[in-house]
Amino acid sequence: MSDQDALTPRVIIFRHGETEWAKSGRFTSSTDIGLTPAGVAQVSSASAKFVGAGKLVDPCRLALVFVSPRVRAVDTFALLLPPASSGVGADKVVYTEEITEWNYGHYEGLKDQEIRLLRKNGGLDKESEWNIWSDGCEGGESKQQVTERLDRLILHIKETQKPYMRGEKPVDVLLVAHGLILRCFVKRWLGLSIDNPLPMILAPGAIAVLSYKNNDVDKPAFHVGLAPPSEE
């Protein structure tokens, strides 16, 4: 990665740490459920390794932080960038429904097979298996609704970063949210439909980095890998 690439604005996404429902495979959107001890340890470890001056998440380079207002995301953010020590002012932090988890509606708290049985008993999915990416959730959000709110957020981010594509000012953005919605965000960032069959894994407490190719706001991309900062 060239020095100029290192200055290109980035969007860093971070999934909240483990919860009991995530651990057991239950679909969790609006339900407020806290982190497990293992989840706290995941985020604390990530903070120690990746957050700080010259590290992957450098608080001095953050222009905005978008956090889901669900407690598991709020607690994750507080562990990842402790307010007292990170230096990220409250004026940069936005708690927003735009990056909350996909609203699962009637499927909240259910496991995958339970949802499929519920839909089968309701006379659905006779010709093909249920696919949340394309079919959405009964009583919850559709693919189009999720797309629209993510596109609003992406537009906001691009408008913030566009004037500084060559590092004239540090304008990295951090998102702290949930597994499915962040994978949807990646697809929309790349200009793909959220039902595009791009296989992705984003484990609890995982971090990933998006950016732009050739310092061009119209060429959003993702980092397959990042070279660690050189030690001086």
PDB file of C-alpha atoms in Angstrom:
ATOM      1  CA  MET A   1       0.000   0.000   0.000  1.00  0.00           C
ATOM      2  CA  SER A   2       1.448   3.356  -1.022  1.00  0.00           C
ATOM      3  CA  ASP A   3       1.723   6.351   1.286  1.00  0.00           C
ATOM      4  CA  GLN A   4      -1.019   8.036  -0.732  1.00  0.00           C
ATOM      5  CA  ASP A   5      -3.320   5.034  -0.346  1.00  0.00           C
ATOM      6  CA  ALA A   6      -2.822   5.301   3.415  1.00  0.00           C
ATOM      7  CA  LEU A   7      -4.221   8.846   3.263  1.00  0.00           C
ATOM      8  CA  THR A   8      -7.321   7.916   1.248  1.00  0.00           C
ATOM      9  CA  PRO A   9     -10.413   8.216   3.467  1.00  0.00           C
ATOM     10  CA  ARG A  10     -11.603   4.929   4.930  1.00  0.00           C
ATOM     11  CA  VAL A  11     -14.794   3.513   6.388  1.00  0.00           C
ATOM     12  CA  ILE A  12     -14.014   1.119   9.214  1.00  0.00           C
ATOM     13  CA  ILE A  13     -16.784  -1.272  10.208  1.00  0.00           C
ATOM     14  CA  PHE A  14     -16.891  -3.058  13.545  1.00  0.00           C
ATOM     15  CA  ARG A  15     -19.425  -5.665  14.611  1.00  0.00           C
ATOM     16  CA  HIS A  16     -20.478  -5.667  18.259  1.00  0.00           C
ATOM     17  CA  GLY A  17     -19.134  -8.375  20.534  1.00  0.00           C
ATOM     18  CA  GLU A  18     -20.821 -11.662  21.302  1.00  0.00           C
ATOM     19  CA  THR A  19     -24.279 -11.783  22.887  1.00  0.00           C
ATOM     20  CA  GLU A  20     -26.179 -14.814  24.168  1.00  0.00           C
ATOM     21  CA  TRP A  21     -28.584 -14.637  21.227  1.00  0.00           C
ATOM     22  CA  ALA A  22     -25.774 -14.288  18.674  1.00  0.00           C
ATOM     23  CA  LYS A  23     -24.033 -17.230  20.329  1.00  0.00           C
ATOM     24  CA  SER A  24     -27.139 -19.407  20.030  1.00  0.00           C
ATOM     25  CA  GLY A  25     -28.028 -18.280  16.490  1.00  0.00           C
ATOM     26  CA  ARG A  26     -31.141 -16.294  17.370  1.00  0.00           C
ATOM     27  CA  PHE A  27     -32.087 -13.446  15.051  1.00  0.00           C
ATOM     28  CA  THR A  28     -31.662 -10.224  17.030  1.00  0.00           C
ATOM     29  CA  SER A  29     -32.704  -6.790  15.819  1.00  0.00           C
ATOM     30  CA  SER A  30     -34.775  -4.577  18.113  1.00  0.00           C
ATOM     31  CA  THR A  31     -34.304  -6.641  21.286  1.00  0.00           C
ATOM     32  CA  ASP A  32     -31.825  -4.949  23.610  1.00  0.00           C
ATOM     33  CA  ILE A  33     -29.454  -7.593  24.846  1.00  0.00           C
ATOM     34  CA  GLY A  34     -26.046  -7.002  26.382  1.00  0.00           C
ATOM     35  CA  LEU A  35     -22.635  -8.463  25.649  1.00  0.00           C
ATOM     36  CA  THR A  36     -21.496 -11.710  27.203  1.00  0.00           C
ATOM     37  CA  PRO A  37     -18.218 -11.729  29.184  1.00  0.00           C
ATOM     38  CA  ALA A  38     -16.645 -13.264  26.070  1.00  0.00           C
ATOM     39  CA  GLY A  39     -18.072 -10.402  24.013  1.00  0.00           C
ATOM     40  CA  VAL A  40     -16.571  -7.834  26.360  1.00  0.00           C
ATOM     41  CA  ALA A  41     -13.213  -9.612  26.097  1.00  0.00           C
ATOM     42  CA  GLN A  42     -13.428  -9.651  22.274  1.00  0.00           C
ATOM     43  CA  VAL A  43     -13.949  -5.914  22.050  1.00  0.00           C
ATOM     44  CA  SER A  44     -11.413  -5.057  24.754  1.00  0.00           C
ATOM     45  CA  SER A  45      -8.794  -7.138  22.953  1.00  0.00           C
ATOM     46  CA  ALA A  46      -9.587  -5.473  19.635  1.00  0.00           C
ATOM     47  CA  SER A  47      -9.317  -2.055  21.247  1.00  0.00           C
ATOM     48  CA  ALA A  48      -5.874  -2.830  22.655  1.00  0.00           C
ATOM     49  CA  LYS A  49      -4.605  -4.172  19.325  1.00  0.00           C
ATOM     50  CA  PHE A  50      -6.233  -1.906  16.765  1.00  0.00           C
ATOM     51  CA  VAL A  51      -7.136   1.415  18.385  1.00  0.00           C
ATOM     52  CA  GLY A  52      -4.652   4.196  19.092  1.00  0.00           C
ATOM     53  CA  ALA A  53      -2.249   6.628  17.498  1.00  0.00           C
ATOM     54  CA  GLY A  54      -0.767   5.109  14.343  1.00  0.00           C
ATOM     55  CA  LYS A  55      -2.942   1.987  14.597  1.00  0.00           C
ATOM     56  CA  LEU A  56      -5.692   0.735  12.328  1.00  0.00           C
ATOM     57  CA  VAL A  57      -8.272   2.903  14.088  1.00  0.00           C
ATOM     58  CA  ASP A  58      -6.530   6.176  14.884  1.00  0.00           C
ATOM     59  CA  PRO A  59      -8.921   8.399  16.870  1.00  0.00           C
ATOM     60  CA  CYS A  60      -7.184  11.492  15.506  1.00  0.00           C
ATOM     61  CA  ARG A  61      -8.186  10.479  11.980  1.00  0.00           C
ATOM     62  CA  LEU A  62     -11.880   9.950  12.724  1.00  0.00           C
ATOM     63  CA  ALA A  63     -14.256  12.576  11.383  1.00  0.00           C
ATOM     64  CA  LEU A  64     -17.470  10.746  12.248  1.00  0.00           C
ATOM     65  CA  VAL A  65     -18.593   7.682  14.174  1.00  0.00           C
ATOM     66  CA  PHE A  66     -21.982   6.115  13.488  1.00  0.00           C
ATOM     67  CA  VAL A  67     -23.245   3.769  16.202  1.00  0.00           C
ATOM     68  CA  SER A  68     -26.400   1.706  16.349  1.00  0.00           C
ATOM     69  CA  PRO A  69     -28.393   2.797  19.426  1.00  0.00           C
ATOM     70  CA  ARG A  70     -28.940  -0.815  20.541  1.00  0.00           C
ATOM     71  CA  VAL A  71     -27.211  -1.501  23.858  1.00  0.00           C
ATOM     72  CA  ARG A  72     -24.925  -4.193  22.467  1.00  0.00           C
ATOM     73  CA  ALA A  73     -23.521  -1.711  19.948  1.00  0.00           C
ATOM     74  CA  VAL A  74     -23.399   1.201  22.392  1.00  0.00           C
ATOM     75  CA  ASP A  75     -21.488  -0.901  24.925  1.00  0.00           C
ATOM     76  CA  THR A  76     -19.160  -2.126  22.196  1.00  0.00           C
ATOM     77  CA  PHE A  77     -18.332   1.432  21.161  1.00  0.00           C
ATOM     78  CA  ALA A  78     -17.657   2.435  24.771  1.00  0.00           C
ATOM     79  CA  LEU A  79     -15.194  -0.468  25.101  1.00  0.00           C
ATOM     80  CA  LEU A  80     -13.603   0.075  21.703  1.00  0.00           C
ATOM     81  CA  LEU A  81     -13.019   3.811  22.119  1.00  0.00           C
ATOM     82  CA  PRO A  82     -13.389   4.683  25.822  1.00  0.00           C
ATOM     83  CA  PRO A  83     -14.594   8.319  25.921  1.00  0.00           C
ATOM     84  CA  ALA A  84     -12.135   9.339  28.632  1.00  0.00           C
ATOM     85  CA  SER A  85      -9.059   8.211  26.718  1.00  0.00           C
ATOM     86  CA  SER A  86      -9.866   8.079  22.998  1.00  0.00           C
ATOM     87  CA  GLY A  87     -10.094  11.808  22.384  1.00  0.00           C
ATOM     88  CA  VAL A  88     -13.119  11.341  20.100  1.00  0.00           C
ATOM     89  CA  GLY A  89     -15.490  14.138  21.061  1.00  0.00           C
ATOM     90  CA  ALA A  90     -19.224  13.654  21.450  1.00  0.00           C
ATOM     91  CA  ASP A  91     -19.741  16.015  18.512  1.00  0.00           C
ATOM     92  CA  LYS A  92     -18.329  13.331  16.186  1.00  0.00           C
ATOM     93  CA  VAL A  93     -20.516  10.474  17.443  1.00  0.00           C
ATOM     94  CA  VAL A  94     -23.950   9.853  15.944  1.00  0.00           C
ATOM     95  CA  TYR A  95     -26.279   7.198  17.358  1.00  0.00           C
ATOM     96  CA  THR A  96     -28.579   6.426  14.449  1.00  0.00           C
ATOM     97  CA  GLU A  97     -31.315   4.027  13.394  1.00  0.00           C
ATOM     98  CA  GLU A  98     -29.816   4.115   9.892  1.00  0.00           C
ATOM     99  CA  ILE A  99     -27.278   1.489  10.979  1.00  0.00           C
ATOM    100  CA  THR A 100     -29.434  -0.654  13.273  1.00  0.00           C
ATOM    101  CA  GLU A 101     -29.833  -4.328  12.468  1.00  0.00           C
ATOM    102  CA  TRP A 102     -32.284  -5.440   9.783  1.00  0.00           C
ATOM    103  CA  ASN A 103     -35.715  -5.400  11.453  1.00  0.00           C
ATOM    104  CA  TYR A 104     -36.656  -9.075  11.671  1.00  0.00           C
ATOM    105  CA  GLY A 105     -40.293  -8.438  12.594  1.00  0.00           C
ATOM    106  CA  HIS A 106     -42.091 -11.706  13.387  1.00  0.00           C
ATOM    107  CA  TYR A 107     -38.768 -13.571  13.263  1.00  0.00           C
ATOM    108  CA  GLU A 108     -37.195 -11.756  16.204  1.00  0.00           C
ATOM    109  CA  GLY A 109     -35.580 -14.211  18.609  1.00  0.00           C
ATOM    110  CA  LEU A 110     -36.056 -17.210  16.315  1.00  0.00           C
ATOM    111  CA  LYS A 111     -33.405 -19.452  14.821  1.00  0.00           C
ATOM    112  CA  ASP A 112     -33.022 -20.052  11.098  1.00  0.00           C
ATOM    113  CA  GLN A 113     -34.827 -23.384  10.992  1.00  0.00           C
ATOM    114  CA  GLU A 114     -37.623 -22.062  13.197  1.00  0.00           C
ATOM    115  CA  ILE A 115     -38.189 -19.244  10.718  1.00  0.00           C
ATOM    116  CA  ARG A 116     -38.251 -21.639   7.782  1.00  0.00           C
ATOM    117  CA  LEU A 117     -40.808 -23.864   9.538  1.00  0.00           C
ATOM    118  CA  LEU A 118     -42.946 -20.836  10.424  1.00  0.00           C
ATOM    119  CA  ARG A 119     -42.967 -19.695   6.821  1.00  0.00           C
ATOM    120  CA  LYS A 120     -43.696 -23.189   5.510  1.00  0.00           C
ATOM    121  CA  ASN A 121     -46.670 -23.523   7.871  1.00  0.00           C
ATOM    122  CA  GLY A 122     -47.871 -20.154   6.602  1.00  0.00           C
ATOM    123  CA  GLY A 123     -47.889 -21.374   3.020  1.00  0.00           C
ATOM    124  CA  LEU A 124     -44.769 -19.496   1.932  1.00  0.00           C
ATOM    125  CA  ASP A 125     -41.645 -20.572   0.036  1.00  0.00           C
ATOM    126  CA  LYS A 126     -43.337 -23.280  -2.024  1.00  0.00           C
ATOM    127  CA  GLU A 127     -41.053 -22.747  -5.002  1.00  0.00           C
ATOM    128  CA  SER A 128     -37.790 -21.732  -3.349  1.00  0.00           C
ATOM    129  CA  GLU A 129     -36.120 -21.545   0.058  1.00  0.00           C
ATOM    130  CA  TRP A 130     -36.444 -18.366   2.131  1.00  0.00           C
ATOM    131  CA  ASN A 131     -33.605 -15.910   1.579  1.00  0.00           C
ATOM    132  CA  ILE A 132     -33.632 -12.913   3.897  1.00  0.00           C
ATOM    133  CA  TRP A 133     -31.495 -10.906   1.464  1.00  0.00           C
ATOM    134  CA  SER A 134     -34.235 -10.987  -1.160  1.00  0.00           C
ATOM    135  CA  ASP A 135     -37.409 -11.925   0.743  1.00  0.00           C
ATOM    136  CA  GLY A 136     -37.095  -9.743   3.828  1.00  0.00           C
ATOM    137  CA  CYS A 137     -39.046 -10.479   7.002  1.00  0.00           C
ATOM    138  CA  GLU A 138     -42.763 -10.686   7.723  1.00  0.00           C
ATOM    139  CA  GLY A 139     -43.705  -7.785   9.951  1.00  0.00           C
ATOM    140  CA  GLY A 140     -40.207  -6.364   9.541  1.00  0.00           C
ATOM    141  CA  GLU A 141     -38.128  -4.718   6.845  1.00  0.00           C
ATOM    142  CA  SER A 142     -37.988  -5.441   3.155  1.00  0.00           C
ATOM    143  CA  LYS A 143     -34.870  -5.478   1.013  1.00  0.00           C
ATOM    144  CA  GLN A 144     -35.882  -2.102  -0.419  1.00  0.00           C
ATOM    145  CA  GLN A 145     -36.330  -0.469   2.993  1.00  0.00           C
ATOM    146  CA  VAL A 146     -32.895  -1.636   4.148  1.00  0.00           C
ATOM    147  CA  THR A 147     -31.338  -0.477   0.879  1.00  0.00           C
ATOM    148  CA  GLU A 148     -32.853   2.993   1.172  1.00  0.00           C
ATOM    149  CA  ARG A 149     -31.616   3.677   4.683  1.00  0.00           C
ATOM    150  CA  LEU A 150     -28.127   2.396   3.973  1.00  0.00           C
ATOM    151  CA  ASP A 151     -27.910   4.455   0.791  1.00  0.00           C
ATOM    152  CA  ARG A 152     -28.769   7.586   2.785  1.00  0.00           C
ATOM    153  CA  LEU A 153     -25.928   6.848   5.181  1.00  0.00           C
ATOM    154  CA  ILE A 154     -23.480   6.108   2.377  1.00  0.00           C
ATOM    155  CA  LEU A 155     -24.367   9.376   0.660  1.00  0.00           C
ATOM    156  CA  HIS A 156     -23.683  11.248   3.903  1.00  0.00           C
ATOM    157  CA  ILE A 157     -20.311   9.533   4.280  1.00  0.00           C
ATOM    158  CA  LYS A 158     -19.280  10.226   0.692  1.00  0.00           C
ATOM    159  CA  GLU A 159     -20.274  13.874   0.973  1.00  0.00           C
ATOM    160  CA  THR A 160     -18.110  14.153   4.090  1.00  0.00           C
ATOM    161  CA  GLN A 161     -15.095  12.467   2.504  1.00  0.00           C
ATOM    162  CA  LYS A 162     -15.251  13.715  -1.096  1.00  0.00           C
ATOM    163  CA  PRO A 163     -13.362  17.026  -0.548  1.00  0.00           C
ATOM    164  CA  TYR A 164     -10.423  15.213   1.058  1.00  0.00           C
ATOM    165  CA  MET A 165      -9.748  12.243  -1.202  1.00  0.00           C
ATOM    166  CA  ARG A 166      -5.978  12.777  -1.182  1.00  0.00           C
ATOM    167  CA  GLY A 167      -5.527  13.175   2.541  1.00  0.00           C
ATOM    168  CA  GLU A 168      -5.931  16.944   2.751  1.00  0.00           C
ATOM    169  CA  LYS A 169      -7.725  16.320   6.026  1.00  0.00           C
ATOM    170  CA  PRO A 170      -8.254  13.082   7.997  1.00  0.00           C
ATOM    171  CA  VAL A 171     -11.877  12.030   7.497  1.00  0.00           C
ATOM    172  CA  ASP A 172     -12.054   8.346   8.379  1.00  0.00           C
ATOM    173  CA  VAL A 173     -15.499   7.108   9.435  1.00  0.00           C
ATOM    174  CA  LEU A 174     -16.216   4.331  11.932  1.00  0.00           C
ATOM    175  CA  LEU A 175     -19.410   2.257  12.025  1.00  0.00           C
ATOM    176  CA  VAL A 176     -20.252   0.176  15.093  1.00  0.00           C
ATOM    177  CA  ALA A 177     -23.231  -2.030  14.424  1.00  0.00           C
ATOM    178  CA  HIS A 178     -24.515  -5.531  13.686  1.00  0.00           C
ATOM    179  CA  GLY A 179     -23.559  -8.524  11.573  1.00  0.00           C
ATOM    180  CA  LEU A 180     -26.217  -8.610   8.871  1.00  0.00           C
ATOM    181  CA  ILE A 181     -26.643  -4.862   8.403  1.00  0.00           C
ATOM    182  CA  LEU A 182     -22.884  -4.346   8.102  1.00  0.00           C
ATOM    183  CA  ARG A 183     -22.685  -7.008   5.404  1.00  0.00           C
ATOM    184  CA  CYS A 184     -25.559  -5.228   3.651  1.00  0.00           C
ATOM    185  CA  PHE A 185     -23.596  -1.988   4.023  1.00  0.00           C
ATOM    186  CA  VAL A 186     -20.553  -3.543   2.320  1.00  0.00           C
ATOM    187  CA  LYS A 187     -22.674  -4.626  -0.638  1.00  0.00           C
ATOM    188  CA  ARG A 188     -24.253  -1.203  -1.050  1.00  0.00           C
ATOM    189  CA  TRP A 189     -20.833   0.469  -0.642  1.00  0.00           C
ATOM    190  CA  LEU A 190     -19.631  -1.607  -3.599  1.00  0.00           C
ATOM    191  CA  GLY A 191     -22.748  -0.747  -5.605  1.00  0.00           C
ATOM    192  CA  LEU A 192     -24.186  -4.246  -5.327  1.00  0.00           C
ATOM    193  CA  SER A 193     -27.770  -5.160  -4.541  1.00  0.00           C
ATOM    194  CA  ILE A 194     -28.063  -6.479  -1.008  1.00  0.00           C
ATOM    195  CA  ASP A 195     -29.337  -9.781  -2.386  1.00  0.00           C
ATOM    196  CA  ASN A 196     -26.181 -10.192  -4.461  1.00  0.00           C
ATOM    197  CA  PRO A 197     -24.757 -13.633  -3.546  1.00  0.00           C
ATOM    198  CA  LEU A 198     -21.433 -12.250  -2.340  1.00  0.00           C
ATOM    199  CA  PRO A 199     -20.382 -14.591   0.493  1.00  0.00           C
ATOM    200  CA  MET A 200     -19.133 -12.716   3.531  1.00  0.00           C
ATOM    201  CA  ILE A 201     -18.287 -13.574   7.122  1.00  0.00           C
ATOM    202  CA  LEU A 202     -18.241 -10.960   9.886  1.00  0.00           C
ATOM    203  CA  ALA A 203     -17.884 -12.586  13.280  1.00  0.00           C
ATOM    204  CA  PRO A 204     -18.759 -10.851  16.570  1.00  0.00           C
ATOM    205  CA  GLY A 205     -16.009  -8.390  17.420  1.00  0.00           C
ATOM    206  CA  ALA A 206     -14.663  -8.410  13.840  1.00  0.00           C
ATOM    207  CA  ILE A 207     -13.283  -5.358  12.031  1.00  0.00           C
ATOM    208  CA  ALA A 208     -13.047  -4.576   8.303  1.00  0.00           C
ATOM    209  CA  VAL A 209     -11.981  -1.612   6.188  1.00  0.00           C
ATOM    210  CA  LEU A 210     -13.578  -0.027   3.111  1.00  0.00           C
ATOM    211  CA  SER A 211     -12.131   2.800   1.058  1.00  0.00           C
ATOM    212  CA  TYR A 212     -11.826   4.087  -2.517  1.00  0.00           C
ATOM    213  CA  LYS A 213      -9.700   2.996  -5.461  1.00  0.00           C
ATOM    214  CA  ASN A 214      -7.355   5.582  -6.969  1.00  0.00           C
ATOM    215  CA  ASN A 215      -8.557   8.267  -4.527  1.00  0.00           C
ATOM    216  CA  ASP A 216     -11.812   8.424  -6.506  1.00  0.00           C
ATOM    217  CA  VAL A 217     -15.067   8.870  -4.596  1.00  0.00           C
ATOM    218  CA  ASP A 218     -16.874   7.173  -7.478  1.00  0.00           C
ATOM    219  CA  LYS A 219     -14.760   4.022  -7.093  1.00  0.00           C
ATOM    220  CA  PRO A 220     -15.649   2.588  -3.689  1.00  0.00           C
ATOM    221  CA  ALA A 221     -13.652  -0.508  -2.802  1.00  0.00           C
ATOM    222  CA  PHE A 222     -12.676  -2.747   0.083  1.00  0.00           C
ATOM    223  CA  HIS A 223      -9.289  -3.720   1.447  1.00  0.00           C
ATOM    224  CA  VAL A 224      -8.531  -7.401   0.950  1.00  0.00           C
ATOM    225  CA  GLY A 225      -5.576  -6.849   3.303  1.00  0.00           C
ATOM    226  CA  LEU A 226      -3.724  -4.038   4.998  1.00  0.00           C
ATOM    227  CA  ALA A 227      -0.025  -3.673   5.588  1.00  0.00           C
ATOM    228  CA  PRO A 228       0.706  -2.856   9.250  1.00  0.00           C
ATOM    229  CA  PRO A 229       2.099   0.614   9.987  1.00  0.00           C
ATOM    230  CA  SER A 230       5.891   0.730   9.868  1.00  0.00           C
ATOM    231  CA  GLU A 231       7.581   1.014  13.235  1.00  0.00           C
ATOM    232  CA  GLU A 232       9.839   4.018  13.691  1.00  0.00           C
TER     233      GLU A 232
END
